[in-house]
Amino acid sequence: MDSIRVSKVERVLCGKSGGAHYGSLHLTAHHLIFRYEDSEKEEMWVPYPLISLVLKLPQTLHGQSPLTFHTRMFETFSLSFEKERDAIDVFESVKELTVCTSVNQLYAFFYTPNPPFDATGGWSLYSPREEFGRMGVGTRTKAWRFTDINKDYAFSPTYPSRLVVPSRISDSTLRYASKYRSKCRIPALTYLHWANFGSITRSSQPMVGIKQNRSLQDEKLVEAVFQSHHFSESRLSGPVYGATSTNLIVDARPTANAVANTAKGAGTENMDNYKDAKKVYSGIDHIHTMREALAKVVDVLREADNVAASVTGSLPGEAQQLVVVDRQALRRSGWLRHMSNIMEGAALIVRNIHINSSHVLVHCSDGWDRTSQLSALAQLCLDPHYRTIRGFQILIEKDWVSFGHKFLDRCGHLSSDKFFTSLPETGGTSSGADAAQAFLVSVQNRFTSQSHLKETSPCFHQFLECVRQLQRQYPSRFEFNERFLRQLLYHLYSCQFGNFLYNCERERRAGEDGVAPSERAACIWDFFNSTSELEQNKNDAYDPSLDDPSSRDPSADMGVLYPNAKDIRFWHELYGRTEEEMNGRIVVSQTKEGPEFTSPIDSLEGDPVNSISIPAGIPLPPSPARTPNLSNTSVVPSNAGNASEALTAGLRGLWSSLPDIPQRTTADNIAASSPASLRPSGPPLRSSSPGSHSSPPARSRTANSTDTFYNTGVRSVWGKLSSNATAAFSAMQDAYDGVSKDFKALPRSGDNEDVQGKISELQPRERLRDGERSAYRVTSQSHSVGSSYNPWDNMKPQKATHILPSDNPWSTTRSRSPSQVPSSQDLFDGKSLPLDPTVAHPPRRLESGDSSGFRISEQSHDVGIPYLTVVSDESLVLEQEDHPPSTNTDPLGVGFL
């Protein structure tokens, strides 16, 4: 071929899996083959579509020209050439052979099994009539029928040719209803439960729009689906199952996505028009978020390889993995959280079908990505037949291939030259023009072919990882093992077989040139059903007797599995790492954030899409500084089953934790006061008289009718902080001015009654007594806001600094007893100016004859400024005391709560 500049290169050093070996490199039309000089080592065959990234690195110090290859199976290997010309030829050849412009150029249309597989019939493995007949359509129940309305794919080009719909709905009604669904993907049956007449139907989003459009035909179709268990023939075959009040419409998207689609003319169902049903949002993110999450995982693994290579001075792939993978970075990728959302959505469908004996309609935006994930996983849990090797193959053909998952776009089979990067030389010989040219090339590579790359997403890969989680949770319930799933993912990207090369059933039957792929390409199921593969893919621990629905064993589950959405781990075998590297030695819950599930919605008022409340999927404004401590459950609820309620409860907890510092009411600020709707609700204003000892009223958090933000579930937190800070500063400054005036008028000696009257203002909640000699103990502590914490605190709590003796005239904490209150002469030295209570001063040395001393201690209560209590001691001692936190929080130490 013209694309191959060099077909064979000798003396190439291949670094892979921590070792480096010499051999010869061969380039064919569809494979990169490396043959080791050691004949005992197996040849390495790499199909070109499996290559995800190629880097041409600068020459090494030894004069070798390396190329680094990254594959879609998360493998990394490097090839080092003795000649620069050979490296360039191999790089350009692989680039031209990998970047295909047509499906017909892929390896599947040139591959011929040799010897032929001993299993045949893979292309006809799935028959809609046989599979739905096995479920009971047409035999066990007459509520469903087959329709050929899409036999020529004119009704819905992305749907299968044969659909199963309710018997009560005619084809004419279906045509009208199709106009209300995106891509004409109407609700169609995909599963009928064996234990009752519960069903799973799937569709695309309704075209509601901002004007809240509706379709009577679509409403009748959904109603017929949800009442299919009431059909007369069904009633004869057994008891009537199903409670219509638990019928669910599962919108797989986050609430924010549904809002965005409403603005674009689509959206989600208005539950006022769909009776006897409720709606929930699963909160599964779109394809772009999933792609970015997996890319972050890949970056972490590549970074570990690069660090290991830099430590040993070798190339990526050659060095042993000396550096441990950054597991925190892996968790921050969000990959486990996304899988947890999918598993939680599948568990909800399983419970509603099997336990509630009801029906579920699943859809996302177009109904071919997230809908396929939820539908297939739920069926895998509900029906033991799909946990066999043959049944799993039928499940993939039915819910993924037939219902139109876009394998060609999502897998990126037509790769882009963006995946090939040549790094410039770093030596001093390169000129400025060469550097500028390299920069322009890198910019072009970054922005070319973006229209194709933005459609790629690991949807099917994510589904297989979720199946792996089920396998790990129920190791004896699957006929196939982990290798089967890994091989399936490998051949998804290898393009060796014709099953996963197209976007829908119509394209797969016709092909690009009018020739059906089944006549030209091999089938992957013939490969997996061959004898040699079956022996390697069977699970030795499989016990089909556990799926017997008639079993009366106490631990029997009738063959229905309930996935644990919290027990999610990385599939370490797939990523080529150990369990400890990917998940840690002790695996804990790695998905701290629960999925964004909303409570069932049965009316327009309860739907966050159609209300003014902020959706749970939309993040809050960025915080000024600090992040919350996840261990505190007062703001981050442990059970995130209802994200909307969790968000509102979290904000209310934050609101209730903020201190109430009333504004000082004067003649000046009364006129300039803000409207009532903008003032924070709190206790009434209290007198700031020093002699006031009345306890503050209970803190009320009931919303005022005029509160602008209450109905939306979000309160004006920043407004309250600003208001409290202003009031606190004003009150502190006024009090300090008054104290300064009293100090100036204070006589230098004597204990008359006037002095005592003025000094008493320094301790507004204590009564000062005369003639007592005692030492002072200053206690300090880091304050807390109410019963909660600072939600933006990302700093570790520091040890409290010991502030030396100085009185806090605004302390809200009382002294131990009236007998311990000092006299005025003990408080102030007549020869010195009064101490500033807001500034820490150095300690005074105690005279040898002084019988009193200072004791500095830390105490746990809510005032951040030190206060004075009196003890009888003669030494300076550091002491720690335990006091219950005060419910009247005063973080600024003003004392005007």
PDB file of N, CA and C in Angstrom, residues 1-57:
ATOM      1  N   MET A   1       0.852  -1.203   0.000  1.00  0.00           N
ATOM      2  CA  MET A   1       0.000   0.000   0.000  1.00  0.00           C
ATOM      3  C   MET A   1       0.882   1.245   0.000  1.00  0.00           C
ATOM      4  N   ASP A   2       0.325   2.331  -0.565  1.00  0.00           N
ATOM      5  CA  ASP A   2       1.065   3.585  -0.631  1.00  0.00           C
ATOM      6  C   ASP A   2       1.249   4.205   0.743  1.00  0.00           C
ATOM      7  N   SER A   3       0.368   3.854   1.682  1.00  0.00           N
ATOM      8  CA  SER A   3       0.444   4.466   3.008  1.00  0.00           C
ATOM      9  C   SER A   3       1.625   3.944   3.810  1.00  0.00           C
ATOM     10  N   ILE A   4       2.120   2.783   3.456  1.00  0.00           N
ATOM     11  CA  ILE A   4       3.208   2.174   4.220  1.00  0.00           C
ATOM     12  C   ILE A   4       4.534   2.638   3.638  1.00  0.00           C
ATOM     13  N   ARG A   5       5.222   3.513   4.330  1.00  0.00           N
ATOM     14  CA  ARG A   5       6.520   4.011   3.871  1.00  0.00           C
ATOM     15  C   ARG A   5       7.628   3.009   4.140  1.00  0.00           C
ATOM     16  N   VAL A   6       7.506   2.292   5.227  1.00  0.00           N
ATOM     17  CA  VAL A   6       8.479   1.259   5.561  1.00  0.00           C
ATOM     18  C   VAL A   6       7.706   0.092   6.171  1.00  0.00           C
ATOM     19  N   SER A   7       7.944  -1.098   5.681  1.00  0.00           N
ATOM     20  CA  SER A   7       7.180  -2.266   6.135  1.00  0.00           C
ATOM     21  C   SER A   7       7.891  -3.038   7.239  1.00  0.00           C
ATOM     22  N   LYS A   8       9.219  -2.872   7.327  1.00  0.00           N
ATOM     23  CA  LYS A   8       9.953  -3.640   8.332  1.00  0.00           C
ATOM     24  C   LYS A   8      11.159  -2.850   8.799  1.00  0.00           C
ATOM     25  N   VAL A   9      11.374  -2.845  10.118  1.00  0.00           N
ATOM     26  CA  VAL A   9      12.522  -2.168  10.714  1.00  0.00           C
ATOM     27  C   VAL A   9      13.171  -3.138  11.699  1.00  0.00           C
ATOM     28  N   GLU A  10      14.478  -3.341  11.538  1.00  0.00           N
ATOM     29  CA  GLU A  10      15.212  -4.254  12.407  1.00  0.00           C
ATOM     30  C   GLU A  10      15.807  -3.483  13.594  1.00  0.00           C
ATOM     31  N   ARG A  11      16.183  -4.260  14.592  1.00  0.00           N
ATOM     32  CA  ARG A  11      16.848  -3.733  15.792  1.00  0.00           C
ATOM     33  C   ARG A  11      16.063  -2.578  16.415  1.00  0.00           C
ATOM     34  N   VAL A  12      14.820  -2.847  16.725  1.00  0.00           N
ATOM     35  CA  VAL A  12      13.963  -1.872  17.402  1.00  0.00           C
ATOM     36  C   VAL A  12      13.828  -2.303  18.862  1.00  0.00           C
ATOM     37  N   LEU A  13      13.994  -1.365  19.769  1.00  0.00           N
ATOM     38  CA  LEU A  13      13.863  -1.651  21.194  1.00  0.00           C
ATOM     39  C   LEU A  13      12.437  -1.345  21.635  1.00  0.00           C
ATOM     40  N   CYS A  14      11.744  -2.373  22.101  1.00  0.00           N
ATOM     41  CA  CYS A  14      10.345  -2.230  22.537  1.00  0.00           C
ATOM     42  C   CYS A  14      10.291  -2.264  24.061  1.00  0.00           C
ATOM     43  N   GLY A  15       9.761  -1.215  24.646  1.00  0.00           N
ATOM     44  CA  GLY A  15       9.581  -1.157  26.084  1.00  0.00           C
ATOM     45  C   GLY A  15       8.115  -1.286  26.451  1.00  0.00           C
ATOM     46  N   LYS A  16       7.796  -2.332  27.203  1.00  0.00           N
ATOM     47  CA  LYS A  16       6.402  -2.595  27.580  1.00  0.00           C
ATOM     48  C   LYS A  16       6.369  -3.395  28.864  1.00  0.00           C
ATOM     49  N   SER A  17       5.454  -3.049  29.731  1.00  0.00           N
ATOM     50  CA  SER A  17       5.219  -3.782  30.989  1.00  0.00           C
ATOM     51  C   SER A  17       6.475  -3.886  31.834  1.00  0.00           C
ATOM     52  N   GLY A  18       7.234  -2.804  31.869  1.00  0.00           N
ATOM     53  CA  GLY A  18       8.389  -2.762  32.740  1.00  0.00           C
ATOM     54  C   GLY A  18       9.626  -3.447  32.219  1.00  0.00           C
ATOM     55  N   GLY A  19       9.631  -3.834  30.929  1.00  0.00           N
ATOM     56  CA  GLY A  19      10.802  -4.478  30.362  1.00  0.00           C
ATOM     57  C   GLY A  19      11.087  -3.949  28.975  1.00  0.00           C
ATOM     58  N   ALA A  20      12.325  -4.078  28.521  1.00  0.00           N
ATOM     59  CA  ALA A  20      12.736  -3.627  27.198  1.00  0.00           C
ATOM     60  C   ALA A  20      13.427  -4.774  26.484  1.00  0.00           C
ATOM     61  N   HIS A  21      12.996  -5.041  25.229  1.00  0.00           N
ATOM     62  CA  HIS A  21      13.527  -6.147  24.456  1.00  0.00           C
ATOM     63  C   HIS A  21      13.681  -5.708  23.000  1.00  0.00           C
ATOM     64  N   TYR A  22      14.716  -6.226  22.362  1.00  0.00           N
ATOM     65  CA  TYR A  22      14.954  -5.933  20.952  1.00  0.00           C
ATOM     66  C   TYR A  22      14.149  -6.892  20.094  1.00  0.00           C
ATOM     67  N   GLY A  23      13.825  -6.395  18.894  1.00  0.00           N
ATOM     68  CA  GLY A  23      13.095  -7.211  17.941  1.00  0.00           C
ATOM     69  C   GLY A  23      12.924  -6.456  16.639  1.00  0.00           C
ATOM     70  N   SER A  24      12.065  -6.979  15.795  1.00  0.00           N
ATOM     71  CA  SER A  24      11.793  -6.359  14.502  1.00  0.00           C
ATOM     72  C   SER A  24      10.351  -5.884  14.448  1.00  0.00           C
ATOM     73  N   LEU A  25      10.146  -4.724  13.811  1.00  0.00           N
ATOM     74  CA  LEU A  25       8.818  -4.116  13.688  1.00  0.00           C
ATOM     75  C   LEU A  25       8.306  -4.325  12.272  1.00  0.00           C
ATOM     76  N   HIS A  26       7.054  -4.773  12.181  1.00  0.00           N
ATOM     77  CA  HIS A  26       6.421  -5.013  10.884  1.00  0.00           C
ATOM     78  C   HIS A  26       5.137  -4.198  10.826  1.00  0.00           C
ATOM     79  N   LEU A  27       4.932  -3.514   9.719  1.00  0.00           N
ATOM     80  CA  LEU A  27       3.716  -2.741   9.480  1.00  0.00           C
ATOM     81  C   LEU A  27       2.937  -3.388   8.350  1.00  0.00           C
ATOM     82  N   THR A  28       1.701  -3.814   8.658  1.00  0.00           N
ATOM     83  CA  THR A  28       0.813  -4.367   7.639  1.00  0.00           C
ATOM     84  C   THR A  28      -0.313  -3.382   7.386  1.00  0.00           C
ATOM     85  N   ALA A  29      -1.264  -3.770   6.587  1.00  0.00           N
ATOM     86  CA  ALA A  29      -2.359  -2.867   6.244  1.00  0.00           C
ATOM     87  C   ALA A  29      -3.269  -2.595   7.434  1.00  0.00           C
ATOM     88  N   HIS A  30      -3.304  -3.499   8.417  1.00  0.00           N
ATOM     89  CA  HIS A  30      -4.258  -3.347   9.517  1.00  0.00           C
ATOM     90  C   HIS A  30      -3.656  -3.581  10.892  1.00  0.00           C
ATOM     91  N   HIS A  31      -2.371  -3.965  10.970  1.00  0.00           N
ATOM     92  CA  HIS A  31      -1.767  -4.253  12.269  1.00  0.00           C
ATOM     93  C   HIS A  31      -0.343  -3.716  12.329  1.00  0.00           C
ATOM     94  N   LEU A  32       0.020  -3.324  13.550  1.00  0.00           N
ATOM     95  CA  LEU A  32       1.411  -3.096  13.902  1.00  0.00           C
ATOM     96  C   LEU A  32       1.869  -4.343  14.651  1.00  0.00           C
ATOM     97  N   ILE A  33       2.919  -5.013  14.124  1.00  0.00           N
ATOM     98  CA  ILE A  33       3.356  -6.286  14.681  1.00  0.00           C
ATOM     99  C   ILE A  33       4.790  -6.131  15.139  1.00  0.00           C
ATOM    100  N   PHE A  34       5.056  -6.545  16.370  1.00  0.00           N
ATOM    101  CA  PHE A  34       6.423  -6.545  16.881  1.00  0.00           C
ATOM    102  C   PHE A  34       6.802  -7.981  17.215  1.00  0.00           C
ATOM    103  N   ARG A  35       7.892  -8.432  16.582  1.00  0.00           N
ATOM    104  CA  ARG A  35       8.369  -9.795  16.786  1.00  0.00           C
ATOM    105  C   ARG A  35       9.663  -9.735  17.578  1.00  0.00           C
ATOM    106  N   TYR A  36       9.662 -10.339  18.764  1.00  0.00           N
ATOM    107  CA  TYR A  36      10.819 -10.291  19.654  1.00  0.00           C
ATOM    108  C   TYR A  36      11.927 -11.195  19.125  1.00  0.00           C
ATOM    109  N   GLU A  37      13.175 -10.806  19.393  1.00  0.00           N
ATOM    110  CA  GLU A  37      14.312 -11.656  19.046  1.00  0.00           C
ATOM    111  C   GLU A  37      14.292 -12.940  19.863  1.00  0.00           C
ATOM    112  N   ASP A  38      13.767 -12.841  21.064  1.00  0.00           N
ATOM    113  CA  ASP A  38      13.584 -14.036  21.888  1.00  0.00           C
ATOM    114  C   ASP A  38      12.355 -14.775  21.366  1.00  0.00           C
ATOM    115  N   SER A  39      12.568 -15.890  20.757  1.00  0.00           N
ATOM    116  CA  SER A  39      11.474 -16.618  20.109  1.00  0.00           C
ATOM    117  C   SER A  39      10.452 -17.143  21.098  1.00  0.00           C
ATOM    118  N   GLU A  40      10.788 -17.211  22.381  1.00  0.00           N
ATOM    119  CA  GLU A  40       9.839 -17.714  23.375  1.00  0.00           C
ATOM    120  C   GLU A  40       8.765 -16.680  23.711  1.00  0.00           C
ATOM    121  N   LYS A  41       9.029 -15.406  23.437  1.00  0.00           N
ATOM    122  CA  LYS A  41       8.041 -14.368  23.731  1.00  0.00           C
ATOM    123  C   LYS A  41       7.039 -14.269  22.587  1.00  0.00           C
ATOM    124  N   GLU A  42       5.781 -14.110  22.963  1.00  0.00           N
ATOM    125  CA  GLU A  42       4.715 -14.048  21.970  1.00  0.00           C
ATOM    126  C   GLU A  42       4.746 -12.718  21.226  1.00  0.00           C
ATOM    127  N   GLU A  43       4.435 -12.745  19.943  1.00  0.00           N
ATOM    128  CA  GLU A  43       4.393 -11.531  19.145  1.00  0.00           C
ATOM    129  C   GLU A  43       3.322 -10.572  19.657  1.00  0.00           C
ATOM    130  N   MET A  44       3.572  -9.291  19.480  1.00  0.00           N
ATOM    131  CA  MET A  44       2.609  -8.265  19.877  1.00  0.00           C
ATOM    132  C   MET A  44       1.912  -7.740  18.629  1.00  0.00           C
ATOM    133  N   TRP A  45       0.595  -7.952  18.566  1.00  0.00           N
ATOM    134  CA  TRP A  45      -0.224  -7.474  17.450  1.00  0.00           C
ATOM    135  C   TRP A  45      -1.112  -6.346  17.959  1.00  0.00           C
ATOM    136  N   VAL A  46      -1.039  -5.219  17.303  1.00  0.00           N
ATOM    137  CA  VAL A  46      -1.840  -4.058  17.702  1.00  0.00           C
ATOM    138  C   VAL A  46      -2.651  -3.591  16.499  1.00  0.00           C
ATOM    139  N   PRO A  47      -3.978  -3.772  16.496  1.00  0.00           N
ATOM    140  CA  PRO A  47      -4.797  -3.216  15.403  1.00  0.00           C
ATOM    141  C   PRO A  47      -4.735  -1.680  15.424  1.00  0.00           C
ATOM    142  N   TYR A  48      -4.685  -1.074  14.279  1.00  0.00           N
ATOM    143  CA  TYR A  48      -4.551   0.377  14.218  1.00  0.00           C
ATOM    144  C   TYR A  48      -5.702   1.121  14.905  1.00  0.00           C
ATOM    145  N   PRO A  49      -6.966   0.674  14.788  1.00  0.00           N
ATOM    146  CA  PRO A  49      -8.038   1.408  15.491  1.00  0.00           C
ATOM    147  C   PRO A  49      -7.901   1.388  17.006  1.00  0.00           C
ATOM    148  N   LEU A  50      -7.083   0.463  17.528  1.00  0.00           N
ATOM    149  CA  LEU A  50      -6.911   0.383  18.983  1.00  0.00           C
ATOM    150  C   LEU A  50      -5.957   1.450  19.502  1.00  0.00           C
ATOM    151  N   ILE A  51      -5.233   2.111  18.613  1.00  0.00           N
ATOM    152  CA  ILE A  51      -4.270   3.137  19.018  1.00  0.00           C
ATOM    153  C   ILE A  51      -5.015   4.429  19.306  1.00  0.00           C
ATOM    154  N   SER A  52      -4.774   4.985  20.471  1.00  0.00           N
ATOM    155  CA  SER A  52      -5.459   6.214  20.867  1.00  0.00           C
ATOM    156  C   SER A  52      -4.561   7.445  20.815  1.00  0.00           C
ATOM    157  N   LEU A  53      -3.243   7.271  20.954  1.00  0.00           N
ATOM    158  CA  LEU A  53      -2.337   8.421  20.954  1.00  0.00           C
ATOM    159  C   LEU A  53      -0.932   7.944  20.617  1.00  0.00           C
ATOM    160  N   VAL A  54      -0.249   8.702  19.742  1.00  0.00           N
ATOM    161  CA  VAL A  54       1.135   8.423  19.384  1.00  0.00           C
ATOM    162  C   VAL A  54       1.938   9.696  19.565  1.00  0.00           C
ATOM    163  N   LEU A  55       3.036   9.612  20.299  1.00  0.00           N
ATOM    164  CA  LEU A  55       3.917  10.754  20.546  1.00  0.00           C
ATOM    165  C   LEU A  55       5.288  10.458  19.956  1.00  0.00           C
ATOM    166  N   LYS A  56       5.764  11.370  19.140  1.00  0.00           N
ATOM    167  CA  LYS A  56       7.125  11.270  18.620  1.00  0.00           C
ATOM    168  C   LYS A  56       8.011  12.141  19.498  1.00  0.00           C
ATOM    169  N   LEU A  57       8.882  11.501  20.243  1.00  0.00           N
ATOM    170  CA  LEU A  57       9.708  12.196  21.216  1.00  0.00           C
ATOM    171  C   LEU A  57      11.044  12.598  20.600  1.00  0.00           C
TER     172      LEU A  57
END
